[in-house]
């Protein structure tokens, strides 16, 4: 005779719970797009702090002194004075993110070019178009606006 077993039901129930838990944990993971934007904004905030310190301890009207401190490769990638005589630096930020999660893992690369400007004693940050050419032309999923 056929005998009914509750063991098969228990296995299916446990399997169903595991699938639901895995689905919920993948939904609860932080949004990689927003995580990337936040990472770039944090780097830009650090860049602004650097700019504030640099302008506080450097006579930005002395162009030779500024050039001697900033020339060479790295961040900032360019600096100068605008038509009003306001000093500025431009910085490039790039972040590559990878989420863990096996099959649900995602990757994303975000970038931004930011201009810090000293105007009337206060510092401002604005997004600017990046120059053409490497490393600025490397693949990026999203260009982040930093205002």
PDB file of N, CA and C in Angstrom, residues 47 50-51 54-55 66 70 75-81 86-91 93 114-118 124 126 128:
ATOM      1  N   UNK A  47      37.941  66.252  -1.649  1.00  0.00           N
ATOM      2  CA  UNK A  47      38.657  67.158  -2.545  1.00  0.00           C
ATOM      3  C   UNK A  47      38.423  68.611  -2.191  1.00  0.00           C
ATOM      4  N   UNK A  50      40.488  69.418   0.777  1.00  0.00           N
ATOM      5  CA  UNK A  50      41.870  69.647   0.352  1.00  0.00           C
ATOM      6  C   UNK A  50      42.012  71.047  -0.239  1.00  0.00           C
ATOM      7  N   UNK A  51      41.074  71.442  -1.104  1.00  0.00           N
ATOM      8  CA  UNK A  51      41.129  72.745  -1.766  1.00  0.00           C
ATOM      9  C   UNK A  51      41.077  73.872  -0.741  1.00  0.00           C
ATOM     10  N   UNK A  54      44.425  73.973   0.956  1.00  0.00           N
ATOM     11  CA  UNK A  54      45.444  74.479   0.035  1.00  0.00           C
ATOM     12  C   UNK A  54      45.345  75.989  -0.115  1.00  0.00           C
ATOM     13  N   UNK A  55      44.139  76.491  -0.317  1.00  0.00           N
ATOM     14  CA  UNK A  55      43.984  77.937  -0.513  1.00  0.00           C
ATOM     15  C   UNK A  55      44.196  78.713   0.778  1.00  0.00           C
ATOM     16  N   UNK A  66      51.974  78.734  -6.797  1.00  0.00           N
ATOM     17  CA  UNK A  66      50.905  77.752  -7.012  1.00  0.00           C
ATOM     18  C   UNK A  66      51.351  76.706  -8.023  1.00  0.00           C
ATOM     19  N   UNK A  70      51.611  72.548  -7.604  1.00  0.00           N
ATOM     20  CA  UNK A  70      50.599  71.708  -8.252  1.00  0.00           C
ATOM     21  C   UNK A  70      51.042  71.050  -9.547  1.00  0.00           C
ATOM     22  N   UNK A  75      46.001  64.480  -9.013  1.00  0.00           N
ATOM     23  CA  UNK A  75      44.823  65.291  -8.743  1.00  0.00           C
ATOM     24  C   UNK A  75      45.276  66.525  -8.008  1.00  0.00           C
ATOM     25  N   UNK A  76      44.980  67.723  -8.436  1.00  0.00           N
ATOM     26  CA  UNK A  76      44.105  68.070  -9.546  1.00  0.00           C
ATOM     27  C   UNK A  76      44.785  67.853 -10.890  1.00  0.00           C
ATOM     28  N   UNK A  77      43.961  67.579 -11.913  1.00  0.00           N
ATOM     29  CA  UNK A  77      44.533  67.358 -13.239  1.00  0.00           C
ATOM     30  C   UNK A  77      44.798  68.663 -13.960  1.00  0.00           C
ATOM     31  N   UNK A  78      44.158  69.747 -13.522  1.00  0.00           N
ATOM     32  CA  UNK A  78      44.461  71.068 -14.071  1.00  0.00           C
ATOM     33  C   UNK A  78      44.128  72.120 -13.028  1.00  0.00           C
ATOM     34  N   UNK A  79      44.703  73.292 -13.193  1.00  0.00           N
ATOM     35  CA  UNK A  79      44.440  74.419 -12.309  1.00  0.00           C
ATOM     36  C   UNK A  79      44.646  75.690 -13.105  1.00  0.00           C
ATOM     37  N   UNK A  80      44.188  76.803 -12.570  1.00  0.00           N
ATOM     38  CA  UNK A  80      44.370  78.070 -13.264  1.00  0.00           C
ATOM     39  C   UNK A  80      43.577  79.184 -12.607  1.00  0.00           C
ATOM     40  N   UNK A  81      43.401  80.245 -13.368  1.00  0.00           N
ATOM     41  CA  UNK A  81      42.657  81.398 -12.915  1.00  0.00           C
ATOM     42  C   UNK A  81      41.670  81.753 -14.010  1.00  0.00           C
ATOM     43  N   UNK A  86      39.769  84.492 -10.454  1.00  0.00           N
ATOM     44  CA  UNK A  86      39.499  83.542  -9.385  1.00  0.00           C
ATOM     45  C   UNK A  86      40.280  82.250  -9.632  1.00  0.00           C
ATOM     46  N   UNK A  87      40.960  81.761  -8.600  1.00  0.00           N
ATOM     47  CA  UNK A  87      41.751  80.550  -8.694  1.00  0.00           C
ATOM     48  C   UNK A  87      40.840  79.325  -8.699  1.00  0.00           C
ATOM     49  N   UNK A  88      41.188  78.295  -9.517  1.00  0.00           N
ATOM     50  CA  UNK A  88      40.413  77.055  -9.544  1.00  0.00           C
ATOM     51  C   UNK A  88      41.323  75.859  -9.752  1.00  0.00           C
ATOM     52  N   UNK A  89      40.840  74.699  -9.332  1.00  0.00           N
ATOM     53  CA  UNK A  89      41.465  73.416  -9.651  1.00  0.00           C
ATOM     54  C   UNK A  89      40.365  72.490 -10.150  1.00  0.00           C
ATOM     55  N   UNK A  90      40.727  71.576 -11.039  1.00  0.00           N
ATOM     56  CA  UNK A  90      39.770  70.582 -11.522  1.00  0.00           C
ATOM     57  C   UNK A  90      40.293  69.199 -11.161  1.00  0.00           C
ATOM     58  N   UNK A  91      39.387  68.376 -10.646  1.00  0.00           N
ATOM     59  CA  UNK A  91      39.739  67.051 -10.142  1.00  0.00           C
ATOM     60  C   UNK A  91      38.901  65.987 -10.840  1.00  0.00           C
ATOM     61  N   UNK A  93      37.452  62.093 -10.412  1.00  0.00           N
ATOM     62  CA  UNK A  93      37.172  61.029  -9.457  1.00  0.00           C
ATOM     63  C   UNK A  93      36.535  59.855 -10.193  1.00  0.00           C
ATOM     64  N   UNK A 114      35.232  67.610 -11.298  1.00  0.00           N
ATOM     65  CA  UNK A 114      34.723  68.670 -10.420  1.00  0.00           C
ATOM     66  C   UNK A 114      35.701  69.835 -10.418  1.00  0.00           C
ATOM     67  N   UNK A 115      35.145  71.029 -10.518  1.00  0.00           N
ATOM     68  CA  UNK A 115      35.958  72.249 -10.411  1.00  0.00           C
ATOM     69  C   UNK A 115      35.691  72.887  -9.052  1.00  0.00           C
ATOM     70  N   UNK A 116      36.786  73.121  -8.330  1.00  0.00           N
ATOM     71  CA  UNK A 116      36.721  73.871  -7.078  1.00  0.00           C
ATOM     72  C   UNK A 116      37.261  75.254  -7.374  1.00  0.00           C
ATOM     73  N   UNK A 117      36.529  76.274  -6.935  1.00  0.00           N
ATOM     74  CA  UNK A 117      36.915  77.649  -7.245  1.00  0.00           C
ATOM     75  C   UNK A 117      36.881  78.489  -5.986  1.00  0.00           C
ATOM     76  N   UNK A 118      37.862  79.350  -5.862  1.00  0.00           N
ATOM     77  CA  UNK A 118      37.924  80.295  -4.755  1.00  0.00           C
ATOM     78  C   UNK A 118      37.420  81.634  -5.278  1.00  0.00           C
ATOM     79  N   UNK A 124      33.732  77.031  -3.887  1.00  0.00           N
ATOM     80  CA  UNK A 124      32.559  76.426  -4.522  1.00  0.00           C
ATOM     81  C   UNK A 124      32.993  75.185  -5.287  1.00  0.00           C
ATOM     82  N   UNK A 126      31.646  72.691  -8.531  1.00  0.00           N
ATOM     83  CA  UNK A 126      30.692  72.481  -9.622  1.00  0.00           C
ATOM     84  C   UNK A 126      31.194  71.354 -10.516  1.00  0.00           C
ATOM     85  N   UNK A 128      32.010  69.702 -14.033  1.00  0.00           N
ATOM     86  CA  UNK A 128      32.453  70.190 -15.336  1.00  0.00           C
ATOM     87  C   UNK A 128      32.617  68.997 -16.264  1.00  0.00           C
TER      88      UNK A 128
END
